[in-house]
């Protein structure tokens, strides 16, 4: 089937339904506007979104598997309960977006801004983040076990109940993150800012690796002087 290209259009729900019927899995949107549109429960598997505006758009329970999102911007957009397996998000600005109960198996987020995003209760495996801002995001219960976390900024994020066992941090920050019942056993934390974390809780940080400088800072936070 020939791929259909839509450029610089404003896409409404009715328009999207027409596109889906005529071009299943074969539509590309470039510079289009989806702001505050309702696309909930529609089947848009395989579609591509390049430099589109999706501010406040509703993708609730939509099927968006194998979609591609490049340089899209859209604060407050809602992907709750959406099916997003094998989707790719690159260089997107999705601050304060909602992803609760979304299916994110094999989803990749590369160089994305997700400040204040809500990712509670998401499901899936092989979820990959790289060079992303997750400042003040709510990631409660998310698993990053054995992940390679490069350039990830989790500053002030809600990480309670997350699993970072055997993860490797390269750059980025965990500064002042909320880590109640978060697991860091075997994690390599030497390459990240851990200011404000209670790494002295042996139950959560068993066999985790930190640098001498990080250890000194952690002890100083408890009033101890390393001489």
XYZ file of N, CA and C in Angstrom:
681
model
N 0.842 -1.196 0.000
C 0.000 0.000 0.000
C 0.880 1.250 0.000
N 0.519 2.259 -0.808
C 1.286 3.483 -0.896
C 1.144 4.299 0.387
N 2.273 4.792 0.892
C 2.247 5.618 2.099
C 1.675 6.992 1.784
N 0.774 7.469 2.625
C 0.161 8.786 2.449
C 0.886 9.802 3.322
N 1.214 10.956 2.760
C 1.917 12.011 3.482
C 0.992 13.193 3.704
N 0.912 13.629 4.963
C 0.106 14.798 5.324
C 1.039 15.827 5.942
N 1.057 17.043 5.383
C 2.024 18.045 5.816
C 1.306 19.341 6.181
N 1.643 19.864 7.379
C 1.147 21.173 7.834
C -0.378 21.239 7.899
N -1.010 20.121 8.232
C -2.471 20.082 8.356
C -2.876 20.104 9.825
N -4.112 20.513 10.061
C -4.714 20.342 11.381
C -5.571 19.085 11.324
N -5.243 18.131 12.192
C -5.891 16.826 12.153
C -6.917 16.717 13.283
N -8.169 16.537 12.917
C -9.242 16.320 13.881
C -9.515 14.818 13.993
N -10.372 14.458 14.908
C -10.730 13.045 15.055
C -11.388 12.511 13.777
N -12.332 13.289 13.230
C -13.015 12.845 12.015
C -12.030 12.668 10.869
N -11.100 13.593 10.749
C -10.096 13.481 9.679
C -9.227 12.253 9.899
N -8.843 11.996 11.125
C -8.014 10.842 11.406
C -8.753 9.548 11.097
N -10.018 9.468 11.413
C -10.790 8.267 11.104
C -10.820 8.005 9.608
N -10.940 9.060 8.808
C -10.925 8.916 7.348
C -9.568 8.413 6.865
N -8.492 8.958 7.462
C -7.132 8.540 7.091
C -6.898 7.082 7.453
N -7.345 6.675 8.625
C -7.171 5.289 9.055
C -7.871 4.336 8.098
N -9.062 4.695 7.668
C -9.816 3.832 6.766
C -9.141 3.707 5.400
N -8.527 4.797 4.936
C -7.933 4.799 3.599
C -6.490 4.327 3.575
N -5.758 4.514 4.694
C -4.320 4.227 4.710
C -3.912 3.504 5.998
N -4.434 2.325 6.262
C -4.046 1.620 7.502
C -2.550 1.366 7.548
N -1.939 1.767 8.682
C -0.500 1.577 8.931
C 0.394 2.291 7.925
N -0.115 3.216 7.160
C 0.698 3.791 6.083
C 0.507 5.298 5.951
N 0.528 6.005 7.075
C 0.384 7.457 7.033
C 1.549 8.132 7.754
N 2.037 9.215 7.152
C 3.098 10.024 7.748
C 2.565 11.440 7.911
N 2.757 11.998 9.111
C 2.316 13.362 9.399
C 3.551 14.220 9.662
N 3.714 15.295 8.915
C 4.859 16.188 9.079
C 4.366 17.607 9.361
N 4.779 18.133 10.502
C 4.403 19.493 10.869
C 2.912 19.679 11.080
N 2.209 18.600 11.398
C 0.758 18.685 11.591
C 0.412 19.057 13.031
N -0.803 19.552 13.206
C -1.283 19.976 14.519
C -2.399 19.056 14.991
N -2.171 18.475 16.176
C -3.159 17.596 16.802
C -3.633 18.180 18.136
N -3.334 19.433 18.405
C -3.543 20.029 19.718
C -4.973 19.839 20.219
N -5.071 19.290 21.433
C -6.333 19.125 22.153
C -7.343 18.254 21.400
N -6.892 17.498 20.414
C -7.790 16.600 19.695
C -8.050 15.327 20.461
N -9.162 14.674 20.143
C -9.534 13.407 20.776
C -9.291 12.274 19.779
N -8.238 11.492 20.035
C -7.898 10.357 19.174
C -7.959 9.053 19.975
N -8.729 9.086 21.035
C -8.824 7.933 21.924
C -9.418 6.733 21.201
N -8.840 5.563 21.516
C -9.340 4.261 21.053
C -9.290 4.079 19.539
N -8.551 4.900 18.829
C -8.380 4.705 17.388
C -7.162 3.819 17.132
N -7.153 3.139 15.987
C -6.054 2.256 15.606
C -5.139 2.996 14.639
N -3.976 3.447 15.164
C -3.010 4.195 14.358
C -1.663 3.487 14.311
N -1.689 2.179 14.415
C -0.446 1.403 14.390
C 0.378 1.738 13.150
N 1.689 1.905 13.358
C 2.600 2.102 12.245
C 2.665 3.513 11.695
N 1.859 4.437 12.193
C 1.896 5.809 11.689
C 3.172 6.515 12.161
N 3.567 7.559 11.428
C 4.740 8.344 11.786
C 4.341 9.798 12.004
N 4.913 10.387 13.054
C 4.609 11.766 13.429
C 5.932 12.533 13.514
N 6.166 13.443 12.588
C 7.422 14.179 12.531
C 7.174 15.670 12.745
N 7.786 16.224 13.785
C 7.690 17.650 14.093
C 6.241 18.110 14.211
N 5.437 17.293 14.849
C 4.027 17.620 15.035
C 3.783 18.228 16.412
N 2.692 18.964 16.530
C 2.277 19.530 17.804
C 1.109 18.712 18.345
N 1.295 18.159 19.546
C 0.270 17.286 20.134
C -0.136 17.785 21.524
N -0.027 19.069 21.762
C -0.335 19.638 23.072
C -1.760 19.291 23.505
N -1.866 18.677 24.655
C -3.177 18.359 25.206
C -3.964 17.317 24.443
N -3.349 16.661 23.477
C -4.078 15.663 22.689
C -4.386 14.428 23.527
N -5.521 13.812 23.236
C -5.990 12.646 23.994
C -5.820 11.388 23.138
N -4.855 10.517 23.573
C -4.615 9.246 22.893
C -5.030 8.079 23.798
N -5.978 8.324 24.681
C -6.401 7.344 25.673
C -6.801 6.015 25.010
N -6.142 4.929 25.447
C -6.462 3.577 24.981
C -6.349 3.424 23.463
N -5.633 4.313 22.813
C -5.419 4.179 21.369
C -4.392 3.090 21.087
N -4.450 2.514 19.888
C -3.453 1.538 19.466
C -2.415 2.271 18.623
N -1.190 2.370 19.172
C -0.107 3.139 18.546
C 1.156 2.296 18.460
N 1.003 1.022 18.228
C 2.158 0.147 18.164
C 2.987 0.437 16.910
N 4.317 0.370 17.091
C 5.283 0.597 16.010
C 5.185 1.998 15.405
N 4.642 2.943 16.165
C 4.618 4.330 15.688
C 5.985 4.976 15.884
N 6.238 6.053 15.135
C 7.482 6.807 15.221
C 7.154 8.271 15.484
N 7.821 8.839 16.483
C 7.578 10.218 16.895
C 8.914 10.952 16.900
N 9.096 11.912 16.011
C 10.355 12.631 15.889
C 10.128 14.126 16.077
N 10.797 14.690 17.066
C 10.761 16.131 17.330
C 9.334 16.649 17.502
N 8.483 15.835 18.116
C 7.124 16.282 18.412
C 7.111 17.036 19.740
N 6.165 17.931 19.887
C 6.052 18.704 21.122
C 4.600 18.657 21.578
N 4.446 18.440 22.892
C 3.073 18.309 23.341
C 2.909 18.167 24.834
N 2.997 19.257 25.542
C 2.750 19.221 26.972
C 1.326 18.783 27.270
N 1.176 18.027 28.365
C -0.134 17.606 28.870
C -0.862 16.617 27.963
N -0.190 16.036 26.983
C -0.886 15.032 26.167
C -1.077 13.754 26.986
N -2.082 12.966 26.614
C -2.495 11.830 27.436
C -2.426 10.521 26.641
N -1.445 9.657 27.038
C -1.303 8.336 26.441
C -1.763 7.236 27.408
N -2.574 7.564 28.362
C -3.005 6.586 29.363
C -3.672 5.387 28.698
N -3.260 4.190 29.140
C -3.815 2.914 28.663
C -3.607 2.672 27.173
N -2.766 3.473 26.524
C -2.503 3.266 25.096
C -1.599 2.058 24.882
N -1.723 1.427 23.722
C -0.853 0.323 23.320
C 0.267 0.909 22.462
N 1.494 0.881 22.992
C 2.611 1.565 22.343
C 3.803 0.643 22.103
N 3.597 -0.647 22.097
C 4.717 -1.568 21.928
C 5.510 -1.247 20.658
N 6.847 -1.262 20.801
C 7.776 -1.017 19.692
C 7.696 0.399 19.123
N 7.123 1.338 19.874
C 7.113 2.734 19.433
C 8.473 3.373 19.704
N 8.794 4.447 18.972
C 10.050 5.165 19.126
C 9.757 6.658 19.271
N 10.298 7.257 20.346
C 10.176 8.693 20.573
C 11.578 9.291 20.578
N 11.851 10.209 19.656
C 13.187 10.806 19.561
C 13.076 12.327 19.558
N 13.845 12.967 20.444
C 13.929 14.430 20.489
C 12.541 15.074 20.661
N 11.703 14.441 21.463
C 10.353 14.963 21.691
C 10.280 15.722 23.006
N 9.394 16.708 23.051
C 9.124 17.478 24.260
C 7.716 17.121 24.722
N 7.637 16.250 25.739
C 6.356 15.741 26.218
C 6.227 15.972 27.722
N 6.564 17.171 28.148
C 6.497 17.502 29.564
C 5.061 17.383 30.093
N 4.971 16.883 31.325
C 3.684 16.749 32.016
C 2.698 15.852 31.259
N 3.218 14.935 30.475
C 2.354 13.988 29.768
C 1.924 12.860 30.704
N 0.888 12.132 30.292
C 0.307 11.082 31.123
C 0.390 9.739 30.391
N 0.908 8.721 31.106
C 1.125 7.400 30.508
C 0.597 6.285 31.397
N -0.221 6.581 32.349
C -0.658 5.578 33.315
C -1.284 4.372 32.617
N -0.815 3.198 32.989
C -1.302 1.907 32.497
C -1.085 1.712 30.995
N -0.232 2.497 30.399
C 0.104 2.274 28.993
C 0.970 1.019 28.855
N 0.895 0.377 27.703
C 1.741 -0.776 27.401
C 2.945 -0.284 26.625
N 4.136 -0.414 27.232
C 5.345 0.187 26.673
C 6.427 -0.852 26.390
N 6.053 -2.024 25.957
C 7.038 -3.061 25.655
C 7.933 -2.624 24.490
N 9.259 -2.702 24.711
C 10.260 -2.367 23.687
C 10.115 -0.947 23.153
N 9.593 -0.047 23.972
C 9.495 1.364 23.583
C 10.821 2.065 23.883
N 11.232 2.963 22.994
C 12.463 3.718 23.174
C 12.161 5.209 23.286
N 12.758 5.836 24.302
C 12.722 7.285 24.454
C 14.165 7.780 24.369
N 14.519 8.504 23.335
C 15.871 9.015 23.164
C 15.853 10.538 23.120
N 16.622 11.144 24.015
C 16.753 12.601 24.052
C 15.387 13.282 24.117
N 14.566 12.837 25.057
C 13.220 13.394 25.215
C 13.107 14.171 26.524
N 12.241 15.174 26.518
C 11.926 15.932 27.714
C 10.608 15.412 28.274
N 10.698 14.808 29.461
C 9.529 14.221 30.113
C 9.389 14.753 31.529
N 9.786 15.993 31.728
C 9.673 16.622 33.043
C 8.215 16.590 33.512
N 8.019 16.104 34.723
C 6.674 16.067 35.289
C 5.762 15.012 34.696
N 6.303 14.109 33.893
C 5.470 13.066 33.276
C 4.978 12.075 34.323
N 3.838 11.464 34.053
C 3.233 10.484 34.952
C 3.276 9.117 34.272
N 4.129 8.222 34.806
C 4.284 6.898 34.203
C 3.971 5.791 35.204
N 2.987 6.002 36.050
C 2.629 4.994 37.030
C 1.927 3.810 36.352
N 2.210 2.632 36.856
C 1.504 1.408 36.471
C 1.639 1.052 34.992
N 2.682 1.544 34.332
C 2.885 1.128 32.945
C 3.349 -0.328 32.926
N 3.074 -1.009 31.834
C 3.457 -2.410 31.713
C 4.344 -2.595 30.481
N 5.093 -3.694 30.481
C 5.934 -3.988 29.328
C 7.351 -4.317 29.743
N 8.142 -4.747 28.787
C 9.518 -5.128 29.039
C 10.403 -4.420 28.010
N 11.711 -4.383 28.316
C 12.710 -3.777 27.423
C 12.398 -2.317 27.118
N 11.855 -1.603 28.101
C 11.638 -0.168 27.958
C 12.979 0.539 28.059
N 13.287 1.410 27.116
C 14.612 2.029 27.052
C 14.515 3.552 27.085
N 15.266 4.151 28.023
C 15.419 5.596 28.090
C 16.893 5.933 27.888
N 17.171 6.983 27.127
C 18.552 7.441 26.964
C 18.561 8.965 26.789
N 19.407 9.632 27.594
C 19.556 11.093 27.513
C 18.211 11.811 27.639
N 17.431 11.405 28.626
C 16.108 11.997 28.822
C 16.040 12.790 30.125
N 15.200 13.818 30.121
C 14.890 14.577 31.327
C 13.610 14.028 31.932
N 13.722 13.486 33.151
C 12.574 12.996 33.888
C 12.478 13.715 35.230
N 12.840 14.972 35.236
C 12.818 15.786 36.441
C 11.385 15.860 36.979
N 11.245 15.550 38.258
C 9.946 15.616 38.944
C 8.895 14.691 38.327
N 9.332 13.714 37.544
C 8.391 12.750 36.971
C 7.946 11.740 38.022
N 6.793 11.161 37.823
C 6.262 10.128 38.716
C 6.450 8.780 38.028
N 7.428 8.003 38.525
C 7.793 6.728 37.913
C 7.580 5.573 38.881
N 6.732 5.737 39.842
C 6.580 4.751 40.900
C 6.379 3.336 40.353
N 7.236 2.414 40.862
C 7.103 1.013 40.529
C 7.713 0.593 39.211
N 8.325 1.515 38.471
C 8.880 1.188 37.156
C 10.181 0.395 37.310
N 10.399 -0.568 36.426
C 11.606 -1.386 36.492
C 12.657 -0.895 35.505
N 13.870 -0.641 36.029
C 15.045 -0.315 35.224
C 16.125 -1.362 35.462
N 15.724 -2.556 35.816
C 16.692 -3.588 36.188
C 17.640 -3.896 35.020
N 18.936 -3.866 35.322
C 20.011 -4.154 34.372
C 20.048 -3.170 33.205
N 19.420 -2.026 33.360
C 19.384 -1.034 32.277
C 20.680 -0.238 32.217
N 21.020 0.211 31.023
C 22.128 1.138 30.802
C 21.525 2.532 30.755
N 21.653 3.273 31.857
C 20.979 4.559 32.001
C 21.963 5.685 31.710
N 22.003 6.098 30.480
C 22.951 7.108 30.019
C 22.296 8.486 29.981
N 22.898 9.426 30.696
C 22.435 10.805 30.647
C 21.029 11.015 31.162
N 20.619 10.252 32.157
C 19.248 10.336 32.654
C 19.167 11.277 33.854
N 18.294 12.260 33.785
C 18.111 13.198 34.890
C 16.813 12.874 35.623
N 16.968 12.207 36.788
C 15.842 11.843 37.642
C 15.706 12.818 38.822
N 16.269 14.005 38.733
C 16.237 14.944 39.856
C 14.804 15.171 40.335
N 14.611 15.058 41.661
C 13.316 15.320 42.300
C 12.199 14.405 41.800
N 12.551 13.321 41.122
C 11.529 12.401 40.615
C 10.983 11.512 41.732
N 9.788 11.021 41.540
C 9.169 10.065 42.458
C 9.528 8.670 41.957
N 10.500 8.045 42.652
C 11.019 6.738 42.242
C 10.676 5.640 43.245
N 9.736 5.889 44.123
C 9.392 4.906 45.150
C 8.977 3.587 44.511
N 9.585 2.516 44.997
C 9.253 1.191 44.507
C 9.870 0.817 43.177
N 10.706 1.687 42.608
C 11.363 1.361 41.337
C 12.459 0.322 41.552
N 12.811 -0.373 40.488
C 13.827 -1.412 40.542
C 15.009 -1.005 39.671
N 16.139 -0.633 40.314
C 17.366 -0.274 39.606
C 18.453 -1.326 39.833
N 18.082 -2.531 40.195
C 19.083 -3.550 40.467
C 19.969 -3.808 39.244
N 21.284 -3.776 39.491
C 22.290 -4.060 38.458
C 22.259 -3.067 37.298
N 21.612 -1.925 37.481
C 21.622 -0.886 36.446
C 22.960 -0.142 36.477
N 23.342 0.414 35.347
C 24.575 1.195 35.244
C 24.206 2.620 34.860
N 24.596 3.571 35.718
C 24.316 4.985 35.480
C 25.544 5.654 34.870
N 25.354 6.327 33.752
C 26.421 7.097 33.110
C 25.941 8.532 32.969
N 26.523 9.435 33.764
C 26.039 10.811 33.743
C 24.665 10.909 34.377
N 24.058 12.056 34.248
C 22.708 12.246 34.768
C 22.675 12.487 36.264
N 21.480 12.382 36.832
C 21.300 12.750 38.229
C 20.151 11.993 38.883
N 20.362 11.662 40.163
C 19.314 11.164 41.050
C 19.098 12.142 42.208
N 19.512 13.350 42.023
C 19.534 14.343 43.090
C 18.133 14.553 43.676
N 18.051 14.341 44.986
C 16.826 14.575 45.757
C 15.631 13.757 45.266
N 15.885 12.652 44.585
C 14.782 11.788 44.161
C 14.157 11.094 45.367
N 12.871 10.788 45.261
C 12.168 10.058 46.314
C 12.364 8.564 46.075
N 12.980 7.872 47.029
C 13.396 6.487 46.802
C 12.906 5.532 47.897
N 11.722 5.737 48.379
C 11.169 4.833 49.391
C 10.959 3.447 48.775
N 11.601 2.442 49.362
C 11.521 1.051 48.914
C 12.063 0.844 47.499
N 12.841 1.804 47.012
C 13.498 1.651 45.710
C 14.694 0.718 45.864
N 14.942 -0.144 44.886
C 16.001 -1.147 44.993
C 17.176 -0.768 44.084
N 18.375 -0.683 44.707
C 19.597 -0.345 43.975
C 20.660 -1.436 44.123
N 20.283 -2.631 44.541
C 21.280 -3.671 44.767
C 22.079 -3.939 43.485
N 23.391 -3.884 43.608
C 24.263 -4.173 42.480
C 24.355 -3.078 41.443
N 23.703 -1.939 41.668
C 23.743 -0.844 40.691
C 25.094 -0.136 40.733
N 25.550 0.349 39.597
C 26.769 1.146 39.507
C 26.353 2.607 39.434
N 26.524 3.311 40.560
C 26.066 4.694 40.689
C 27.197 5.703 40.561
N 28.389 5.244 40.197
C 29.553 6.134 40.199
C 29.421 7.284 39.201
N 28.649 7.089 38.148
C 28.601 8.105 37.103
C 27.440 9.061 37.205
N 26.776 9.136 38.375
C 25.608 10.004 38.484
C 25.628 10.796 39.782
N 24.890 11.878 39.829
C 24.777 12.700 41.026
C 23.765 12.055 41.966
N 24.233 11.637 43.153
C 23.342 10.979 44.115
C 23.099 11.858 45.336
N 23.297 13.142 45.195
C 23.066 14.061 46.314
C 21.638 13.919 46.835
N 21.520 13.789 48.135
C 20.199 13.698 48.750
C 19.678 12.294 48.909
N 20.396 11.274 48.364
C 19.958 9.887 48.545
C 20.563 9.313 49.823
N 19.804 8.478 50.506
C 20.296 7.805 51.699
C 20.946 6.487 51.293
N 22.185 6.552 50.801
C 22.870 5.340 50.348
C 23.358 4.500 51.524
N 23.156 4.966 52.746
C 23.564 4.196 53.920
C 22.529 3.129 54.285
N 21.411 3.095 53.582
C 20.411 2.062 53.830
C 20.867 0.778 53.136
N 21.545 -0.070 53.870
C 22.200 -1.244 53.292
C 21.224 -2.190 52.615
N 19.993 -2.243 53.069
C 19.023 -3.158 52.482
C 18.732 -2.815 51.026
N 18.759 -1.539 50.705
C 18.423 -1.106 49.349
C 19.634 -1.002 48.446
N 20.833 -0.834 49.022
C 22.029 -0.571 48.230
C 23.081 -1.679 48.349
N 22.669 -2.890 48.719
C 23.610 -3.981 48.869
C 24.370 -4.215 47.566
N 25.699 -4.210 47.656
C 26.613 -4.429 46.526
C 26.516 -3.351 45.449
N 25.833 -2.250 45.735
C 25.869 -1.113 44.804
C 27.259 -0.496 44.841
N 27.674 0.114 43.745
C 29.017 0.674 43.633
C 28.920 2.196 43.583
N 29.635 2.862 44.505
C 29.740 4.311 44.475
C 31.214 4.683 44.563
N 31.546 5.915 44.186
C 32.933 6.359 44.204
C 33.333 6.786 45.618
N 34.631 6.975 45.835
C 35.113 7.458 47.136
C 34.546 8.838 47.435
N 34.476 9.676 46.428
C 33.934 11.017 46.625
C 32.461 10.954 47.023
N 31.699 10.086 46.372
C 30.292 9.930 46.722
C 30.136 9.382 48.141
N 31.011 8.439 48.520
C 30.951 7.867 49.865
C 31.228 8.927 50.922
N 32.227 9.777 50.660
C 32.557 10.840 51.602
C 31.391 11.810 51.762
N 30.747 12.137 50.635
C 29.611 13.053 50.694
C 28.450 12.428 51.459
N 28.231 11.115 51.266
C 27.157 10.433 51.973
C 27.406 10.414 53.474
N 28.637 10.150 53.873
C 28.968 10.149 55.295
C 28.851 11.544 55.897
N 29.258 12.543 55.113
C 29.160 13.919 55.601
C 27.704 14.308 55.850
N 26.800 13.765 55.022
C 25.378 14.061 55.224
C 24.858 13.530 56.539
N 25.552 12.529 57.114
C 25.186 11.981 58.405
C 26.031 12.587 59.528
N 26.740 13.645 59.228
C 27.523 14.337 60.249
C 28.867 13.748 60.543
N 29.315 12.803 59.688
C 30.615 12.172 59.898
C 31.661 12.876 59.044
N 32.887 12.929 59.568
C 33.987 13.567 58.861
C 34.976 12.507 58.407
N 35.254 12.464 57.103
C 36.227 11.525 56.568
C 37.578 12.217 56.556
N 38.523 11.725 57.362
C 39.825 12.391 57.462
C 40.910 11.559 56.767
